[in-house]
Tab-separated table of C-alpha atoms and ligand atoms in Angstrom:
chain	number	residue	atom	x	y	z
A	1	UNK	CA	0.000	0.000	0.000
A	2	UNK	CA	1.372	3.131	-0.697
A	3	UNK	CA	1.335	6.120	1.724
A	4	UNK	CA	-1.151	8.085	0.062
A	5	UNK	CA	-3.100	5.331	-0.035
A	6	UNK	CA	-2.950	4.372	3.963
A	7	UNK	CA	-3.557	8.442	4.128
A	8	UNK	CA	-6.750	7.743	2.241
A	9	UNK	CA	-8.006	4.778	4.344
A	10	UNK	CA	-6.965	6.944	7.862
A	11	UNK	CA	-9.112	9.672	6.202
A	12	UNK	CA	-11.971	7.733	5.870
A	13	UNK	CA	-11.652	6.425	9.533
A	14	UNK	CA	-11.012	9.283	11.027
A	15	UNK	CA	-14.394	10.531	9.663
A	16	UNK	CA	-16.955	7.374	9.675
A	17	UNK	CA	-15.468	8.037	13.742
A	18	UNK	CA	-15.539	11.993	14.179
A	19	UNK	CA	-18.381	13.475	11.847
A	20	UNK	CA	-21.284	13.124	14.233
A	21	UNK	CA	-19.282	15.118	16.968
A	22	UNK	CA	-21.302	18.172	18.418
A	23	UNK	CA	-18.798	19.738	20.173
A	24	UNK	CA	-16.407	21.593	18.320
A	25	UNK	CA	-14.432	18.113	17.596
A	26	UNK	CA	-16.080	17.380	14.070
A	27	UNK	CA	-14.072	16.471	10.924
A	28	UNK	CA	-13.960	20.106	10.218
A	29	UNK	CA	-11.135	20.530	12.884
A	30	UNK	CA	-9.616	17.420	11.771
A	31	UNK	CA	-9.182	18.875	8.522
A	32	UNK	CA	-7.931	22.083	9.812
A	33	UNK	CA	-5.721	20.172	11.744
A	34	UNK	CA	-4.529	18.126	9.144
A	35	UNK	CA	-3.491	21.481	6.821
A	36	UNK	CA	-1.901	22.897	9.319
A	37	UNK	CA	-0.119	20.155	10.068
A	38	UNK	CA	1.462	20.273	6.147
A	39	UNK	CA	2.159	23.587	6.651
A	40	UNK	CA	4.356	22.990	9.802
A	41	UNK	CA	5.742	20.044	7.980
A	42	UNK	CA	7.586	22.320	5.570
A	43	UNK	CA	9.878	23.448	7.925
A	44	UNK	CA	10.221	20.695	9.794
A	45	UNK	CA	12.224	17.227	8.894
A	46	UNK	CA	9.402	14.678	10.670
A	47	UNK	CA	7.763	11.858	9.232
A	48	UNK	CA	5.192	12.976	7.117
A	49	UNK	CA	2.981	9.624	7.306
A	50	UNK	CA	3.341	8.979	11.248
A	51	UNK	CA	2.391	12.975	11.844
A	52	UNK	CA	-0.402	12.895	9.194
A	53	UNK	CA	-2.001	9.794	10.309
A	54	UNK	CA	-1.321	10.791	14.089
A	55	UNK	CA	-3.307	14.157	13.166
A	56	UNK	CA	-6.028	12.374	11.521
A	57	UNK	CA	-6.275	10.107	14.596
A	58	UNK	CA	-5.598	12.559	17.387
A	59	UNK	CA	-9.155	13.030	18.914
A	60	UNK	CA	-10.507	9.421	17.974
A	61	UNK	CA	-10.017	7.559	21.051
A	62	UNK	CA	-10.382	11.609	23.717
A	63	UNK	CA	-12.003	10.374	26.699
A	64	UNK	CA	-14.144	13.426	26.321
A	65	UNK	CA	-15.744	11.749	23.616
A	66	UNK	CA	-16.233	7.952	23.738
A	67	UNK	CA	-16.723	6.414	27.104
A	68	UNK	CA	-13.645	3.652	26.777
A	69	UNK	CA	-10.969	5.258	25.195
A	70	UNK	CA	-8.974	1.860	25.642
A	71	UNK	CA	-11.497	-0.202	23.616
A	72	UNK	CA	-10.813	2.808	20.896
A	73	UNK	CA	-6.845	2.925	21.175
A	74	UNK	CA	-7.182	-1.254	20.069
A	75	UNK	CA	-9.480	-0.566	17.377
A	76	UNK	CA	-7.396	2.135	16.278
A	77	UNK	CA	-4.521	-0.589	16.733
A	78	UNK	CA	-6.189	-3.313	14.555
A	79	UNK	CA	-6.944	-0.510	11.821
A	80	UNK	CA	-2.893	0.426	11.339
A	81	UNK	CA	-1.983	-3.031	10.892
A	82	UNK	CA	-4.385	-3.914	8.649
A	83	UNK	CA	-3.656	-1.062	6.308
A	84	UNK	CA	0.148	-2.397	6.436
A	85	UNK	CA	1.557	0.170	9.261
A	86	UNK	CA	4.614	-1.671	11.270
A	87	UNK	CA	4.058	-2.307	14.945
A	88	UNK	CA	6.582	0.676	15.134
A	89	UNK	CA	4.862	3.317	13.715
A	90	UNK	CA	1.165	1.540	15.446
A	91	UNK	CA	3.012	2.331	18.555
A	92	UNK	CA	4.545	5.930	17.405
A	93	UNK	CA	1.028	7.167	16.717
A	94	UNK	CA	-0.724	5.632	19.394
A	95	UNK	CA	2.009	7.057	21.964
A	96	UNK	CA	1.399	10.330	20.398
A	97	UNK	CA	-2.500	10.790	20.148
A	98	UNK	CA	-2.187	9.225	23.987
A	99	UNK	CA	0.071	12.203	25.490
A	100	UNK	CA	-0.727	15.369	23.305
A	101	UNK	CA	-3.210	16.763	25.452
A	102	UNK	CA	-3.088	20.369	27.891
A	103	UNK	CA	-3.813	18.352	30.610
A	104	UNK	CA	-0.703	15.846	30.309
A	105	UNK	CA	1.598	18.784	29.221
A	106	UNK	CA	1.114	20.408	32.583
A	107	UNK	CA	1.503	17.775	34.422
A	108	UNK	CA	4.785	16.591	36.772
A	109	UNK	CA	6.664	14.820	34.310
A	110	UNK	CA	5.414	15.840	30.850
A	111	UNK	CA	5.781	13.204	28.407
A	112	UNK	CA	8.202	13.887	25.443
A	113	UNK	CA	7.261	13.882	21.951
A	114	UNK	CA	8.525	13.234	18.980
A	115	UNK	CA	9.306	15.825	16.339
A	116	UNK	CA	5.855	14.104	14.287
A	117	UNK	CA	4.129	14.116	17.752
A	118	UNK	CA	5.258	18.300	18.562
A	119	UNK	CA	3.849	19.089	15.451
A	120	UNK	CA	0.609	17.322	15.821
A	121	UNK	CA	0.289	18.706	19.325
A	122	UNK	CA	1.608	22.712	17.974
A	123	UNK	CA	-1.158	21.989	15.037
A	124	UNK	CA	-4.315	21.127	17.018
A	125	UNK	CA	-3.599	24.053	19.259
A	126	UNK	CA	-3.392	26.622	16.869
A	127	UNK	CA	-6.845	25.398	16.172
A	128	UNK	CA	-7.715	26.552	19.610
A	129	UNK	CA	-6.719	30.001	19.532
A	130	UNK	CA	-7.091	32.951	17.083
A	131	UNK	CA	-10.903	33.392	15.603
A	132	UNK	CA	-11.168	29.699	15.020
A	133	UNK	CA	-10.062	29.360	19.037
A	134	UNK	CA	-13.493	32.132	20.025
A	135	UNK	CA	-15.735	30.789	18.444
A	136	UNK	CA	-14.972	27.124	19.198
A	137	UNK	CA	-15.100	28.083	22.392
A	138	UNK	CA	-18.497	29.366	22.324
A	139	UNK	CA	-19.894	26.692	20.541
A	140	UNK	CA	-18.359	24.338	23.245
A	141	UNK	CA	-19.499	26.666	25.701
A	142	UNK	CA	-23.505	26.942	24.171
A	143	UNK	CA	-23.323	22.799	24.154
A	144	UNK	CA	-22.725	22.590	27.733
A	145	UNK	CA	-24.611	25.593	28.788
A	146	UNK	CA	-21.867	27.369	30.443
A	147	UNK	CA	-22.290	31.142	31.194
A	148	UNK	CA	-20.906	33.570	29.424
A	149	UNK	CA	-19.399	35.912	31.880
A	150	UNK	CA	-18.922	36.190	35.235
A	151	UNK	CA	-16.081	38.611	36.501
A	152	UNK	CA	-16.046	37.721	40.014
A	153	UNK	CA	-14.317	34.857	39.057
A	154	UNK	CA	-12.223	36.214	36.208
A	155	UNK	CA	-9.207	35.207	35.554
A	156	UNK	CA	-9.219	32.254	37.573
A	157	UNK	CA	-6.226	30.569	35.865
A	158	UNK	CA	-6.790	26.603	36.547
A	159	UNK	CA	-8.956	23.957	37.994
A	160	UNK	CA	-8.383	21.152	39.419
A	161	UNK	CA	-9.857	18.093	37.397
A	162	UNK	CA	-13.329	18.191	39.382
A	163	UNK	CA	-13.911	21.673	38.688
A	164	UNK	CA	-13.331	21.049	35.391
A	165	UNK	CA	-15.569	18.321	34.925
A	166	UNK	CA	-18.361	20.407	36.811
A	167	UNK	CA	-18.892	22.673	33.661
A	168	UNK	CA	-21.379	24.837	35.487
A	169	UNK	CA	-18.404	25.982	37.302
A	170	UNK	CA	-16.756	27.545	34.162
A	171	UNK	CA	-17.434	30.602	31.540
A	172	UNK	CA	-16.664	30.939	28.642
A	173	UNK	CA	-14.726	34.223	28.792
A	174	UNK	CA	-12.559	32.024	31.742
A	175	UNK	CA	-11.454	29.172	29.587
A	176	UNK	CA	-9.275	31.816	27.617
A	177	UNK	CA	-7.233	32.573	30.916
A	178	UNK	CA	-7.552	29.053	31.531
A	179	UNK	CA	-5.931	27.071	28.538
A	180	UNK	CA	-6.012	29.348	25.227
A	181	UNK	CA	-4.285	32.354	26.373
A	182	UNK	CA	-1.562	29.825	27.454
A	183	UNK	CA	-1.103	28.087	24.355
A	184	UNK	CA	1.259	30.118	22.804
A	185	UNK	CA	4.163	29.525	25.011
A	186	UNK	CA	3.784	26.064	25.067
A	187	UNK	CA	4.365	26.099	21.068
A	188	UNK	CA	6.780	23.482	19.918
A	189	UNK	CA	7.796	24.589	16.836
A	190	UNK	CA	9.062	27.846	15.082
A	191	UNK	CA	6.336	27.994	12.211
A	192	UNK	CA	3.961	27.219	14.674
A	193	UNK	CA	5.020	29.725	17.193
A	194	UNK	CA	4.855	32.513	14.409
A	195	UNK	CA	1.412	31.782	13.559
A	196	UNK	CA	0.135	31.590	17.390
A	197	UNK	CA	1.452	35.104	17.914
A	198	UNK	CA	-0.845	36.576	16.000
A	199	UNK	CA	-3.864	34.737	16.526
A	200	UNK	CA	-2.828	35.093	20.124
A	201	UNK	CA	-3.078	38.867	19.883
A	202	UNK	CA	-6.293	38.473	18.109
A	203	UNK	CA	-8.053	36.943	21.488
A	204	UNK	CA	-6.404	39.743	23.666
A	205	UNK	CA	-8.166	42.514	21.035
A	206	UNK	CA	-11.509	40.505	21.662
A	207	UNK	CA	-11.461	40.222	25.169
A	208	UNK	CA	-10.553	43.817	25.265
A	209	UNK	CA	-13.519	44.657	23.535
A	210	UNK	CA	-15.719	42.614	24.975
A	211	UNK	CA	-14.655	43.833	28.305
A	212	UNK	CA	-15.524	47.199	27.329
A	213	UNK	CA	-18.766	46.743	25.824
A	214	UNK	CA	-19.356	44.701	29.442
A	215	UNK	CA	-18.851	47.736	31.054
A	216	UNK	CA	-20.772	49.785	28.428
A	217	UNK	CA	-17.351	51.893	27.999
A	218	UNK	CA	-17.765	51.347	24.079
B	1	LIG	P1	-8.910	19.681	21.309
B	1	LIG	O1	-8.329	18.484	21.989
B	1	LIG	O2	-9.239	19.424	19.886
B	1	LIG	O3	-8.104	20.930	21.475
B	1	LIG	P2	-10.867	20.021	23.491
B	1	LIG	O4	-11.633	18.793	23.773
B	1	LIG	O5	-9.875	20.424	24.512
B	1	LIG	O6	-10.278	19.960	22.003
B	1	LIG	O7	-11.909	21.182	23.252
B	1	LIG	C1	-12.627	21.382	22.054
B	1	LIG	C2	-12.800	22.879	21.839
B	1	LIG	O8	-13.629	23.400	22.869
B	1	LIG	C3	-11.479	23.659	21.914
B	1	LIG	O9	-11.490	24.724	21.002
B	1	LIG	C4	-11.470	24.151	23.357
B	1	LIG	O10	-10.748	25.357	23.516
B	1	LIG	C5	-12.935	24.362	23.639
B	1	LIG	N1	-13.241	24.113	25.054
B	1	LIG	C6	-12.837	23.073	25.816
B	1	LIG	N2	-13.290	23.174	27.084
B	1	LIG	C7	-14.001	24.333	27.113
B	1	LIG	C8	-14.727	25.026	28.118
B	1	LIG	N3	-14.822	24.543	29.343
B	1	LIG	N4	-15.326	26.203	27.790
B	1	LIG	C9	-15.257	26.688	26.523
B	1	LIG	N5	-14.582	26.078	25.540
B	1	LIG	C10	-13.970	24.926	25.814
B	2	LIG	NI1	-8.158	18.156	18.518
């Protein structure tokens, strides 16, 4: 099978799996993902079918999504071999899509990536940030009914996992202080970087403005 063609079949996967998402995780991210991803990929010397197929595959098996992420990571597992991946690269894209996550990147000992792996990670969160990044966050917000606003809390910079799980607990304004606003330090590549930087400045404009228009001062 040639690589275009396992591209192809991971495609296909990646969307019978992800296309009835509702929460800001549909194929359209995945495809976002996946072109930024290329971009990166021209400055960097990784493995073009390990970060491609690792990008397709990223949010597949998110334990936000599907209640045994295990049960996913085998099926996932079974797929690769099938279309003629090596037990290698099985394992280099399931160790990635495992450990690319915020949550695992702030922890004690964050894992280390591979080059594929920091450009997987770099590429789905630039797809946080920037206008993409505001209104993904609504949209996530309006599915779990999460208020807007609320400044007596703002900026509360983390949670601990309970709070976070207790969505009624967190606005939407807050997860920018929370996660995207950090995002852009925690870039992994140069490309990537570049690009954050902007859309970064872009979220601190809008919550300028939205501030303002809070306090009626515009
Ligand atoms: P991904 O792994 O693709 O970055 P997440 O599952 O972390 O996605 O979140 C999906 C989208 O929803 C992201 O754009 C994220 O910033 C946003 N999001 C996640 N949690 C919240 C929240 N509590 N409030 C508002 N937006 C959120
Ligand atoms: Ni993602």
């Amino acid at each position: 099978m040639t690589n275009e063609a396992q591209l192809a079949a991971i495609k296909k996967f990646s969307f019978d799996k992800m296309s009835g998402d509702a929460t800001g995780h549909n194929f359209d991210h995945i495809q976002r993902v996946i072109k930024t991803a290329k971009r990166i990929l021209q400055t960097e010397d990784a493995d073009p079918l390990i970060t491609l197929a690792a990008a397709y595959l990223h949010d597949v098996a998110d334990d936000k999504l599907v209640d045994d992420p295990a049960a996913l990571e085998h099926e996932i597992k079974e797929f690769l071999l099938s279309i003629d991946f090596s037990e290698e690269q099985v394992d280099e894209v399931l160790y990635i899509i495992h450990n690319l996550s915020f949550s695992k990147s702030l922890s004690k000992n964050p894992p280390k990536l591979s080059l594929a792996g920091q450009i997987v990670q770099d590429s789905d969160r630039l797809d946080a940030i920037g206008a993409i990044g505001i209104i993904r966050a609504i949209y996530y917000g309006g599915a779990h009914a999460e208020t807007i606003y609320d400044p007596t809390i703002e900026p509360r910079q983390s949670m601990n996992k309970a709070e976070y799980r207790n969505l009624n607990n967190e606005t939407i304004i807050n997860h920018f202080y929370e996660k995207l606003l950090k995002l852009t330090a925690m870039m992994n590549t140069p490309t990537a970087k570049k690009i954050a930087e902007k859309r970064h400045q872009y979220m601190l404009d809008f919550l300028d403005e939205f501030k303002a228009e809070w306090d009626a001062e515009k």
